[in-house]
Short mmCIF file of C-alpha atoms in Angstrom, two decimals:
data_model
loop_
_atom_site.label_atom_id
_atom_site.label_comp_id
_atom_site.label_asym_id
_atom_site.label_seq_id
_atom_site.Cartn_x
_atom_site.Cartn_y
_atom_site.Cartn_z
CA UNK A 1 -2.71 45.11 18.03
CA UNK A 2 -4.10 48.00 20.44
CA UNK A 3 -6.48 50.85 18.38
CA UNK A 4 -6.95 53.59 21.00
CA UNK A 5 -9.70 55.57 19.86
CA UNK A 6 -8.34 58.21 17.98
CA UNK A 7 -10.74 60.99 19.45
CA UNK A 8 -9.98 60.33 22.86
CA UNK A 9 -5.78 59.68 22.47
CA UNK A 10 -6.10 63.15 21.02
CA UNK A 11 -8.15 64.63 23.99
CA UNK A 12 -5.90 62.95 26.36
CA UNK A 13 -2.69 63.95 24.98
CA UNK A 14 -4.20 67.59 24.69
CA UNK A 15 -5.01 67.69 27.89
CA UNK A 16 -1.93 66.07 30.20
CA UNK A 17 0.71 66.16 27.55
CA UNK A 18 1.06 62.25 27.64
CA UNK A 19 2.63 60.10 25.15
CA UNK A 20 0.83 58.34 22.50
CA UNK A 21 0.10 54.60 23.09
CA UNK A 22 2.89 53.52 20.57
CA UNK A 23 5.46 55.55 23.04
CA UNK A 24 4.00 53.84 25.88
CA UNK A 25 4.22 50.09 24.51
CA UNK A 26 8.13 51.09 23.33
CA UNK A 27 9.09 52.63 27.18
CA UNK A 28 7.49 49.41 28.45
CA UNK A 29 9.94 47.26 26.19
CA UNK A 30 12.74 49.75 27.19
CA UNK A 31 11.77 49.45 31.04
CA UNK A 32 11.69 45.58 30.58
CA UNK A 33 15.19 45.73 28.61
CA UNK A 34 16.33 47.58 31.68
CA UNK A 35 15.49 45.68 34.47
CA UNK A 36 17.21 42.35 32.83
CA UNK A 37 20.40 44.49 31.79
CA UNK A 38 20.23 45.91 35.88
CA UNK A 39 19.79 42.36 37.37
CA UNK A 40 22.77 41.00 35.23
CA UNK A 41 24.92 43.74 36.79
CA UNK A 42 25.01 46.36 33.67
CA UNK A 43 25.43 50.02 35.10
CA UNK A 44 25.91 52.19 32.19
CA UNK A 45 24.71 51.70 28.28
CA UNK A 46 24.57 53.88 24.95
CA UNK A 47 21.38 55.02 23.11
CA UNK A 48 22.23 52.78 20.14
CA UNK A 49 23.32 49.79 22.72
CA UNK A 50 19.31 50.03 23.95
CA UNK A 51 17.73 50.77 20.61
CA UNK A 52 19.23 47.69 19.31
CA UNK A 53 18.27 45.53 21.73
CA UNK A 54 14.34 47.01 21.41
CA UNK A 55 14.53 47.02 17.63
CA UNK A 56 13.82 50.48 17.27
CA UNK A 57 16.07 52.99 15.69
CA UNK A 58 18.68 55.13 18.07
CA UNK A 59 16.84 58.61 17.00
CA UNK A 60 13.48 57.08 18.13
CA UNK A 61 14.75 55.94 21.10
CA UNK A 62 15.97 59.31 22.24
CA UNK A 63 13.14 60.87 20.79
CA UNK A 64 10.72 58.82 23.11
CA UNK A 65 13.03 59.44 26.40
CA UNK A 66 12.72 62.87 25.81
CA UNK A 67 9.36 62.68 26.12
CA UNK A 68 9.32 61.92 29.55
CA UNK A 69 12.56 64.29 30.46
CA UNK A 70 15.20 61.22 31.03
CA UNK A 71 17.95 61.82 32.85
CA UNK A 72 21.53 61.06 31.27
CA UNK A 73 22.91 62.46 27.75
CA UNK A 74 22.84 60.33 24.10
CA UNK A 75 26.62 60.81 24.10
CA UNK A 76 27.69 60.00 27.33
CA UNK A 77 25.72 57.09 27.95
CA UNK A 78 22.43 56.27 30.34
CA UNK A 79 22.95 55.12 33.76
CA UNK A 80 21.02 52.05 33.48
CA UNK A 81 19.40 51.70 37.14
CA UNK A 82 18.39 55.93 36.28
CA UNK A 83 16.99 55.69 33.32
CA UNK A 84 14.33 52.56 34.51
CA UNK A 85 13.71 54.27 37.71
CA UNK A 86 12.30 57.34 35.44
CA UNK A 87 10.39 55.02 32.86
CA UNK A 88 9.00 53.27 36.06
CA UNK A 89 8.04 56.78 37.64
CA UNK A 90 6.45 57.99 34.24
CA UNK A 91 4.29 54.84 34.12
CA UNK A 92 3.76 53.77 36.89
CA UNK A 93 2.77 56.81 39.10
CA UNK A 94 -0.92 56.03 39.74
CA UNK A 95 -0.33 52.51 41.35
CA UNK A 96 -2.32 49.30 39.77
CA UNK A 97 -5.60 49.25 38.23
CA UNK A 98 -7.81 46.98 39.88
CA UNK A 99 -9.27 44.77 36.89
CA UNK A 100 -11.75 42.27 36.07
CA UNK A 101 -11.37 39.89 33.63
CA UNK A 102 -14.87 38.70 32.09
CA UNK A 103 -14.36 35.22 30.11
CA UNK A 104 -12.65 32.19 31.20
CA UNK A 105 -11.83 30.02 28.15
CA UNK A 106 -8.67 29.16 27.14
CA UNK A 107 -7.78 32.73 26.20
CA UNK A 108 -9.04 34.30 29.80
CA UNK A 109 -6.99 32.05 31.33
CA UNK A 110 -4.11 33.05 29.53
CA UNK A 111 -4.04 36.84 30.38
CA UNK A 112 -5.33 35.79 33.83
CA UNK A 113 -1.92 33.78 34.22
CA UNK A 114 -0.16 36.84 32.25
CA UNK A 115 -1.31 39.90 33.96
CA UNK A 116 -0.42 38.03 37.35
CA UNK A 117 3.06 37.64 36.03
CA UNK A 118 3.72 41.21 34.39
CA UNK A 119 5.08 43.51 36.67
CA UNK A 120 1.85 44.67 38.46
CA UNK A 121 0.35 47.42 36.97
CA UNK A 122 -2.44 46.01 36.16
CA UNK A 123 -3.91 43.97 38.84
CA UNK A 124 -6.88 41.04 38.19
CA UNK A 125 -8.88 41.03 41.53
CA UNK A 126 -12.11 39.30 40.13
CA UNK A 127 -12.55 37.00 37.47
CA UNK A 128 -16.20 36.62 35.66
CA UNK A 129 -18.10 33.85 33.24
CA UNK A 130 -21.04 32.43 31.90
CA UNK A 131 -20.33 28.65 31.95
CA UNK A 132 -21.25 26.91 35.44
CA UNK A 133 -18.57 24.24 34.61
CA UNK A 134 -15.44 27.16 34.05
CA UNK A 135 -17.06 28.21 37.59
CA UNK A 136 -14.66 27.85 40.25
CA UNK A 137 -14.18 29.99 43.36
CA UNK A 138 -10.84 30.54 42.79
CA UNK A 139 -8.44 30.14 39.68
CA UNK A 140 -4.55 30.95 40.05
CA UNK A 141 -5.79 33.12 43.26
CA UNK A 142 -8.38 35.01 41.57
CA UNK A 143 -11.71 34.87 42.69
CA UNK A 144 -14.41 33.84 40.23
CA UNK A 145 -17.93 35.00 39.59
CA UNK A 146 -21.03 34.54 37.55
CA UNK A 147 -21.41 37.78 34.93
CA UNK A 148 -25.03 37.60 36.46
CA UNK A 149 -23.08 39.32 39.61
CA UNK A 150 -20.87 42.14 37.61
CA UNK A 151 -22.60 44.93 39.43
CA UNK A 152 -21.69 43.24 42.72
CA UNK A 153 -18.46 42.58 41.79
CA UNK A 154 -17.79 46.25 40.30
CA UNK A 155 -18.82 47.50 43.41
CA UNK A 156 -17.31 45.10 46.01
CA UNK A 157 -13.87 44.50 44.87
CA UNK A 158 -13.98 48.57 43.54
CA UNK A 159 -13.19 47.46 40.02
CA UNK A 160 -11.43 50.53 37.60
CA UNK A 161 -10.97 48.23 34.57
CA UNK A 162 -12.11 45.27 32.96
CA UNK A 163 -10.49 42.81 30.18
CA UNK A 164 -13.49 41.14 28.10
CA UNK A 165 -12.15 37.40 26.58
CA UNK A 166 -15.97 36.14 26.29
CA UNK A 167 -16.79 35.15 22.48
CA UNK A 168 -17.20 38.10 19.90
CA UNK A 169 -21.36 37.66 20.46
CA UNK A 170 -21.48 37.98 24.20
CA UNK A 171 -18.49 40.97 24.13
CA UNK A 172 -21.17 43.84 23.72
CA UNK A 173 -23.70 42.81 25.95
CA UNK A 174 -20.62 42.22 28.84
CA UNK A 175 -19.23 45.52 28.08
CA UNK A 176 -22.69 47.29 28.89
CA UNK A 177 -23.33 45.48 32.15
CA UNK A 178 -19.69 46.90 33.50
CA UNK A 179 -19.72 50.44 31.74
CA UNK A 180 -23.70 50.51 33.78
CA UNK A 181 -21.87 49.44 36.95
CA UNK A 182 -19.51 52.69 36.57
CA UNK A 183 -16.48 50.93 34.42
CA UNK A 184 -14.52 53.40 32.53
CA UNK A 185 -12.29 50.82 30.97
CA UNK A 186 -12.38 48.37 28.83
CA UNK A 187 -10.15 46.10 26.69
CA UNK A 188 -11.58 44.55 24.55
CA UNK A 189 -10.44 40.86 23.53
CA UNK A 190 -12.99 39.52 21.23
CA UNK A 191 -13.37 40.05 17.70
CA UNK A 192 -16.25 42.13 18.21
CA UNK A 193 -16.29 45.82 17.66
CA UNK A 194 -17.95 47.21 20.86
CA UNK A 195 -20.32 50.51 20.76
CA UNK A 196 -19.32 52.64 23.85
CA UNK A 197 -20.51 56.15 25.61
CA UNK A 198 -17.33 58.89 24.24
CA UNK A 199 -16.61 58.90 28.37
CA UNK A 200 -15.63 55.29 27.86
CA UNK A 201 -12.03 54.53 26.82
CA UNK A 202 -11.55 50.88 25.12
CA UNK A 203 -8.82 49.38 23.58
CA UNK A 204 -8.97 46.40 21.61
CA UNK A 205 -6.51 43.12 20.98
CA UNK A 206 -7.69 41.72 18.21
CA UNK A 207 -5.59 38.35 18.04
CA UNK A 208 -6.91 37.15 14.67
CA UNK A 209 -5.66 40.56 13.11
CA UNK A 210 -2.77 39.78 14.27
CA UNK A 211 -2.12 36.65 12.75
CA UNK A 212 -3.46 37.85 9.86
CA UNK A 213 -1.32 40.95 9.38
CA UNK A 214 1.76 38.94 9.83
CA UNK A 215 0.36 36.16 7.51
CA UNK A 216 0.59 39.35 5.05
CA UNK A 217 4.04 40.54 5.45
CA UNK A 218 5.31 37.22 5.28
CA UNK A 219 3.73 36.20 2.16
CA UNK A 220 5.15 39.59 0.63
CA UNK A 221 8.68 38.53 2.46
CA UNK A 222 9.11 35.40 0.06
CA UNK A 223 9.21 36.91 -3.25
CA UNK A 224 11.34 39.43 -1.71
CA UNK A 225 14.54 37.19 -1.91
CA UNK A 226 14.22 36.28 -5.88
CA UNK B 1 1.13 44.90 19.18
CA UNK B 2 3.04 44.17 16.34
CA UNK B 3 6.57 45.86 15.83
CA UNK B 4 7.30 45.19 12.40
CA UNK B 5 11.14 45.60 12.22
CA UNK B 6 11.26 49.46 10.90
CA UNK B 7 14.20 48.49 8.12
CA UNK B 8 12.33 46.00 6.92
CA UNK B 9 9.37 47.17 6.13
CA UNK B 10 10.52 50.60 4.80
CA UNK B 11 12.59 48.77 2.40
CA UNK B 12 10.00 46.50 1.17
CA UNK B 13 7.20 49.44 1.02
CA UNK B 14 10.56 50.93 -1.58
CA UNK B 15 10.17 48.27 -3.85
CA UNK B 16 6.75 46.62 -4.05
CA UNK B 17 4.78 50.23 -2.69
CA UNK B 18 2.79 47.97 0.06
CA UNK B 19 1.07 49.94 2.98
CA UNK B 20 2.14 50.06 6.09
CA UNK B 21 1.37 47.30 8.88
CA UNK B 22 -1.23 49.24 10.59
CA UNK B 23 -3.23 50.24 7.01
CA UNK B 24 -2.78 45.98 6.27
CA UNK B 25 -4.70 45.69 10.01
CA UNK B 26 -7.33 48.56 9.15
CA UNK B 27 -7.91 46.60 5.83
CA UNK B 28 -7.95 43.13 7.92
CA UNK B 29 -10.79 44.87 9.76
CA UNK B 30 -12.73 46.43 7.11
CA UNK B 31 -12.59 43.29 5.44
CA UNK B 32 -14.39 41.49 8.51
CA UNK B 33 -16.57 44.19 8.90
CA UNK B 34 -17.91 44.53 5.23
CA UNK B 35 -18.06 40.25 5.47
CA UNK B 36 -20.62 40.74 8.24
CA UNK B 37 -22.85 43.22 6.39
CA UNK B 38 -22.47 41.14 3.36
CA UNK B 39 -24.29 38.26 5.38
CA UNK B 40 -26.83 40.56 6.81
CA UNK B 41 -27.45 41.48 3.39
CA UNK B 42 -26.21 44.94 2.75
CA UNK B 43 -26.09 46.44 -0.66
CA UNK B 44 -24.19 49.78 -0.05
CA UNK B 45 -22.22 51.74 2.53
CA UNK B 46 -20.98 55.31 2.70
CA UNK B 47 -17.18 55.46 3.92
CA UNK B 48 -18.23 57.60 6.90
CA UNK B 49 -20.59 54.75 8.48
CA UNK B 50 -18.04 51.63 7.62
CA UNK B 51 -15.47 54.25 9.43
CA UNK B 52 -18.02 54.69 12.85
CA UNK B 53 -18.00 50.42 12.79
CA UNK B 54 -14.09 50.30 12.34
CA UNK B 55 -13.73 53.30 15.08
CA UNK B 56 -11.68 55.29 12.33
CA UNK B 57 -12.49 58.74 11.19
CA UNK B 58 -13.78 58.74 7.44
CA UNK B 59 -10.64 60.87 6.30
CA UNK B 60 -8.52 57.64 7.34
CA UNK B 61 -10.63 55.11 6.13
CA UNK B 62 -10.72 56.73 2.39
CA UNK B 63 -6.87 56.97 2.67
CA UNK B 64 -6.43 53.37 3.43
CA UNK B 65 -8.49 52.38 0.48
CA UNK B 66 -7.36 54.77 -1.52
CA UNK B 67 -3.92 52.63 -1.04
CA UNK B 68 -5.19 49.81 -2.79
CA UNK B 69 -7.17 51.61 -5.28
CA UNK B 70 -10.80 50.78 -4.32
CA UNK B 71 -13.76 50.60 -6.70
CA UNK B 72 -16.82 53.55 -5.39
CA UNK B 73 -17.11 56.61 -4.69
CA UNK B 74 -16.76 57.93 -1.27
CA UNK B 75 -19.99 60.35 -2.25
CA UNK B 76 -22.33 57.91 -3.90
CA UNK B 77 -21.29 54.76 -1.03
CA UNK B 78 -19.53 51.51 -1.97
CA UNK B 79 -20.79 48.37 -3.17
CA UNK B 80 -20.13 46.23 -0.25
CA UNK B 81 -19.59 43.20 -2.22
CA UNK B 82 -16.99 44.80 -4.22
CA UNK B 83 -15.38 46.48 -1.68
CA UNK B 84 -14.89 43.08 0.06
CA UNK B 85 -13.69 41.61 -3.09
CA UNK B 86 -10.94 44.41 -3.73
CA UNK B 87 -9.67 44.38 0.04
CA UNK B 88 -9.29 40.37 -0.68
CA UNK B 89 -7.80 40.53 -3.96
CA UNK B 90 -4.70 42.87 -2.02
CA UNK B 91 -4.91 41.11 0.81
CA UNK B 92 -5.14 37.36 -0.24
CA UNK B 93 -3.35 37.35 -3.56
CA UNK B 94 -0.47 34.97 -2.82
CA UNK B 95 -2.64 32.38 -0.72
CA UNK B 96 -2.37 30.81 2.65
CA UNK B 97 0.76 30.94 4.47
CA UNK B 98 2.20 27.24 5.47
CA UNK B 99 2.90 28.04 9.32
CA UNK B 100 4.74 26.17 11.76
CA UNK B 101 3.44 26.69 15.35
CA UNK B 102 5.95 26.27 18.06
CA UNK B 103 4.91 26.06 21.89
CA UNK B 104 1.43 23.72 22.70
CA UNK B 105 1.00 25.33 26.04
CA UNK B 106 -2.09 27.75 27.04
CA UNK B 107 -1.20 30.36 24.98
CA UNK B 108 0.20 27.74 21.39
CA UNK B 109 -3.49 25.84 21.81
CA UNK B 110 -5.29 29.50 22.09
CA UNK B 111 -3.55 30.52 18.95
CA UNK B 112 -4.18 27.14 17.58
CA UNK B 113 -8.19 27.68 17.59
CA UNK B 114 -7.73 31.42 16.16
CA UNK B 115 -5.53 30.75 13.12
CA UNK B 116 -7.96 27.98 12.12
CA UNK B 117 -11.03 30.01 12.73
CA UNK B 118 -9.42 33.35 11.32
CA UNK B 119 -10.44 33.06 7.78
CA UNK B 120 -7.77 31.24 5.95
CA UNK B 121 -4.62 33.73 5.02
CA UNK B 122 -2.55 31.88 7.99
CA UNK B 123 -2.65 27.62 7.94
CA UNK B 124 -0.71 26.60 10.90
CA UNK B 125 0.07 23.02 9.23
CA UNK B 126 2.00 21.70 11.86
CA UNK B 127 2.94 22.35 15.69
CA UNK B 128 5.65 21.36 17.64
CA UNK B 129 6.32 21.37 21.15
CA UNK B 130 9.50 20.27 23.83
CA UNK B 131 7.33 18.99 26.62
CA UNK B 132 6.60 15.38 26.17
CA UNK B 133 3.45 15.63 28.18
CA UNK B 134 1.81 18.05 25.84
CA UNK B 135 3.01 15.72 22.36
CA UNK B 136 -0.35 14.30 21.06
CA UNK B 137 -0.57 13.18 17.62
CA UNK B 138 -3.23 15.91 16.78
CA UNK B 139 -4.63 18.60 18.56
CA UNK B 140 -7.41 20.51 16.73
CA UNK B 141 -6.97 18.66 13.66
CA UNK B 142 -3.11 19.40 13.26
CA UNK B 143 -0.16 17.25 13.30
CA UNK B 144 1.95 17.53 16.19
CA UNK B 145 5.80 16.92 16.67
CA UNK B 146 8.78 17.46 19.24
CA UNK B 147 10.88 20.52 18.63
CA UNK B 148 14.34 18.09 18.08
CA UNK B 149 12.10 17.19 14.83
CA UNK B 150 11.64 21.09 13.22
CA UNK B 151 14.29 20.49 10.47
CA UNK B 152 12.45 17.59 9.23
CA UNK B 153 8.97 18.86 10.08
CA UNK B 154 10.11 22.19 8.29
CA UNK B 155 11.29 20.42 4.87
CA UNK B 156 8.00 17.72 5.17
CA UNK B 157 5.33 20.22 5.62
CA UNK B 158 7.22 22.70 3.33
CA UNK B 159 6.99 25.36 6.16
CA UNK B 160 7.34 29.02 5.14
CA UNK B 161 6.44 30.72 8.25
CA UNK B 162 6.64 30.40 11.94
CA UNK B 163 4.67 30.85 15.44
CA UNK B 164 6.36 31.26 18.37
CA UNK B 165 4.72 30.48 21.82
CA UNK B 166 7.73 29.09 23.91
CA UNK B 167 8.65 30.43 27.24
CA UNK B 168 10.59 33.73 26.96
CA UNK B 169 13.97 31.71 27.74
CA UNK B 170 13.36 29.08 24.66
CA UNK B 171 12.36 31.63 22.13
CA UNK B 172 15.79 32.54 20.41
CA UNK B 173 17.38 29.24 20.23
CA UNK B 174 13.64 27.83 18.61
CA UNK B 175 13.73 30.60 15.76
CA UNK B 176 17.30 29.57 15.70
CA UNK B 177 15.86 26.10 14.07
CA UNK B 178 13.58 27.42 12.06
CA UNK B 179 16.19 30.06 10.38
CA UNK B 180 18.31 27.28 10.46
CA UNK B 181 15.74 25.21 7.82
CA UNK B 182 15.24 27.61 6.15
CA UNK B 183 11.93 29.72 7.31
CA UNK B 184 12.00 33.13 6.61
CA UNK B 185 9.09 34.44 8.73
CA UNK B 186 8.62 34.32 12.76
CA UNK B 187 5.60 36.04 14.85
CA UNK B 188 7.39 36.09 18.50
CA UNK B 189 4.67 35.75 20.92
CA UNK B 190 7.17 35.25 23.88
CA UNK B 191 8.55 38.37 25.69
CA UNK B 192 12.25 37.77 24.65
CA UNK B 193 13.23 40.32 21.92
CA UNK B 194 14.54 37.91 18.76
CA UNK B 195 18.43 38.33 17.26
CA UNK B 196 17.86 37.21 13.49
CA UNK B 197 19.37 37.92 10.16
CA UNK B 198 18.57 41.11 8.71
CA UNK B 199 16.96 38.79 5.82
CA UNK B 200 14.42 37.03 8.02
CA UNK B 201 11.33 38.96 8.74
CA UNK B 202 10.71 38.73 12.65
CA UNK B 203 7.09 40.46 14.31
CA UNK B 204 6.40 40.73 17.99
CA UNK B 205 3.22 40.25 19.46
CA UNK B 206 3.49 41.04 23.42
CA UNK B 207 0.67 39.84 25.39
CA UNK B 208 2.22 41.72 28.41
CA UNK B 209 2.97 44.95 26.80
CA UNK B 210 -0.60 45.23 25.45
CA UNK B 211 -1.79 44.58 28.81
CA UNK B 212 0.42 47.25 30.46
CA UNK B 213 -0.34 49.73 28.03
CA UNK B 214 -3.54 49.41 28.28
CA UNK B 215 -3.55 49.65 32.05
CA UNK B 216 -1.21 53.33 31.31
CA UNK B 217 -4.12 54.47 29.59
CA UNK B 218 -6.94 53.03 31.58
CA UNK B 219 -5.17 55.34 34.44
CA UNK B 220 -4.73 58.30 32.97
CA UNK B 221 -8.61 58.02 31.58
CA UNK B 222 -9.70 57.71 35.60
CA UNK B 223 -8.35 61.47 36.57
CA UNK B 224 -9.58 63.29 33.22
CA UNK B 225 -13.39 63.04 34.42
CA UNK B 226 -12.58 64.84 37.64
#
């Protein structure tokens, strides 16, 4: 679950008019729902056809196209190839962040094998850890590096962003050593909070939150049925 | 991020007045948060400094406790002790789910380690995977089966939720077997979108659509300091 801090969403948005992140992770689902419906041959499809598909309801499907001034009308249908080539141009406009990915335990090497596979806007070019024996000098094409070296690597491989998957006690003293080396990025794996400068945007994915929430709603689902 | 179906949760917030999925994650956090002082030995807390540690303004935090009716004042501080109790109390009442995990690749052994680490509210009891190669008896302590064997495994272990961690392609016709015997809870972390019953409770948790939105955000953040 992503928490964008709420300060700087706000500035943001006031700023360029941009969506807020929920927006963005629903016209990422739509672009993905898009691209499958386009490669099996689909041309045209209704607003409720899509919103199905994404789970969302149809009015919050048109209500998030219309933030980004789509093309086509809720009555007559959206061409499909139209409607992804203006989601693509809305998110996709500033090209791929060059990232670095600091941690590579079981969980780094997870999002290092996702991000390659995800459609490119976000781009791994370096790969940092602690252990000598995760040390390699290249895993699935990535190059790898001690964290002793972030600076280096900030500077070298002009890094933008960084993804921290080191344990919850390391995550704050890895986030200083890139936001000192000029990262402005951060997203933030571990279940550690992390303390950042207000120019500093992070995000974090807190997985065990994640389990637990659902853990949750699915114990309240049970009684439910009696 | 978790997209709790929007039906679903409306009409169980109509008849048992829970909160929302993102006030059950703040609460997750505050939870972990007021656990760690707890240990450090910390008395008392003022709602405006747990909200600077959970990177929530103080008007949001005293909402969300105000949801489950929390001992304190937000003038005079909370006892952190109590606090922790009363978050537990709504957020542990029912104890620990009896989850099924499906899919012992990178990602199923990741979220292996987390939901045993995670504090309890999620027991993944049992994991099951298609790839003979991966079928151990235990990994981590858990029992592990082939997917042909979910009916049984479901019925033995007296399953009431589910984990998926299959490729994208696998996903629907694995929930498939668990609806089939009977589970009424599935966390989808594969990027196919789930068809179930509108009785089954179904949350997605996209790895790839975190990681994209945080790279949209990451890029508009680069501009704003110019």
């Amino acid at each position: 679950m992503l928490y964008v801090t709420e300060n700087y969403a706000r500035g943001m948005a006031q700023k360029k008019r941009i969506a807020s992140p929920r927006v963005v992770a629903r016209l990422i689902l739509y672009r993905r729902l898009l691209r499958e419906m386009s490669s099996r041959g689909i041309g045209c499809i209704f607003s409720h056809q899509l919103a199905k598909r994404a789970n969302v309801t149809p009015d919050q499907l048109r209500r998030d196209l219309m933030n980004i001034g789509s093309p086509g009308s809720p009555s007559r249908g959206y061409r499909v190839k139209d409607l992804e080539a203006r989601i693509e141009d809305y998110l996709a406009a500033a090209g791929p962040q060059r990232t670095a990915l600091a941690g590579l335990g079981d969980l780094g090497r997870v999002l290092l094998k996702h991000a390659s596979s995800c459609g490119g806007s976000l781009r791994i070019v370096a790969a940092l850890d602690e252990e000598p024996n995760f040390m390699e000098s290249h895993l699935d094409g990535c190059p790898c590096f001690h964290l002793d070296e972030t600076a280096q690597v900030v500077e070298r491989f002009d890094i933008e962003a960084a993804i921290i998957a080191v344990p919850g006690v390391l995550a704050q003293s890895v986030a200083n050593r890139f936001i000192e080396a000029g990262v402005q990025s951060l997203l933030n794996f571990s279940d550690s909070r992390l303390r950042v400068p207000p120019d500093v945007f992070v995000d974090h994915m807190d997985i065990d939150i994640s389990l637990e929430t659902f853990a949750f709603f699915a114990r309240q689902h049970a009684p439910l049925k009696s």
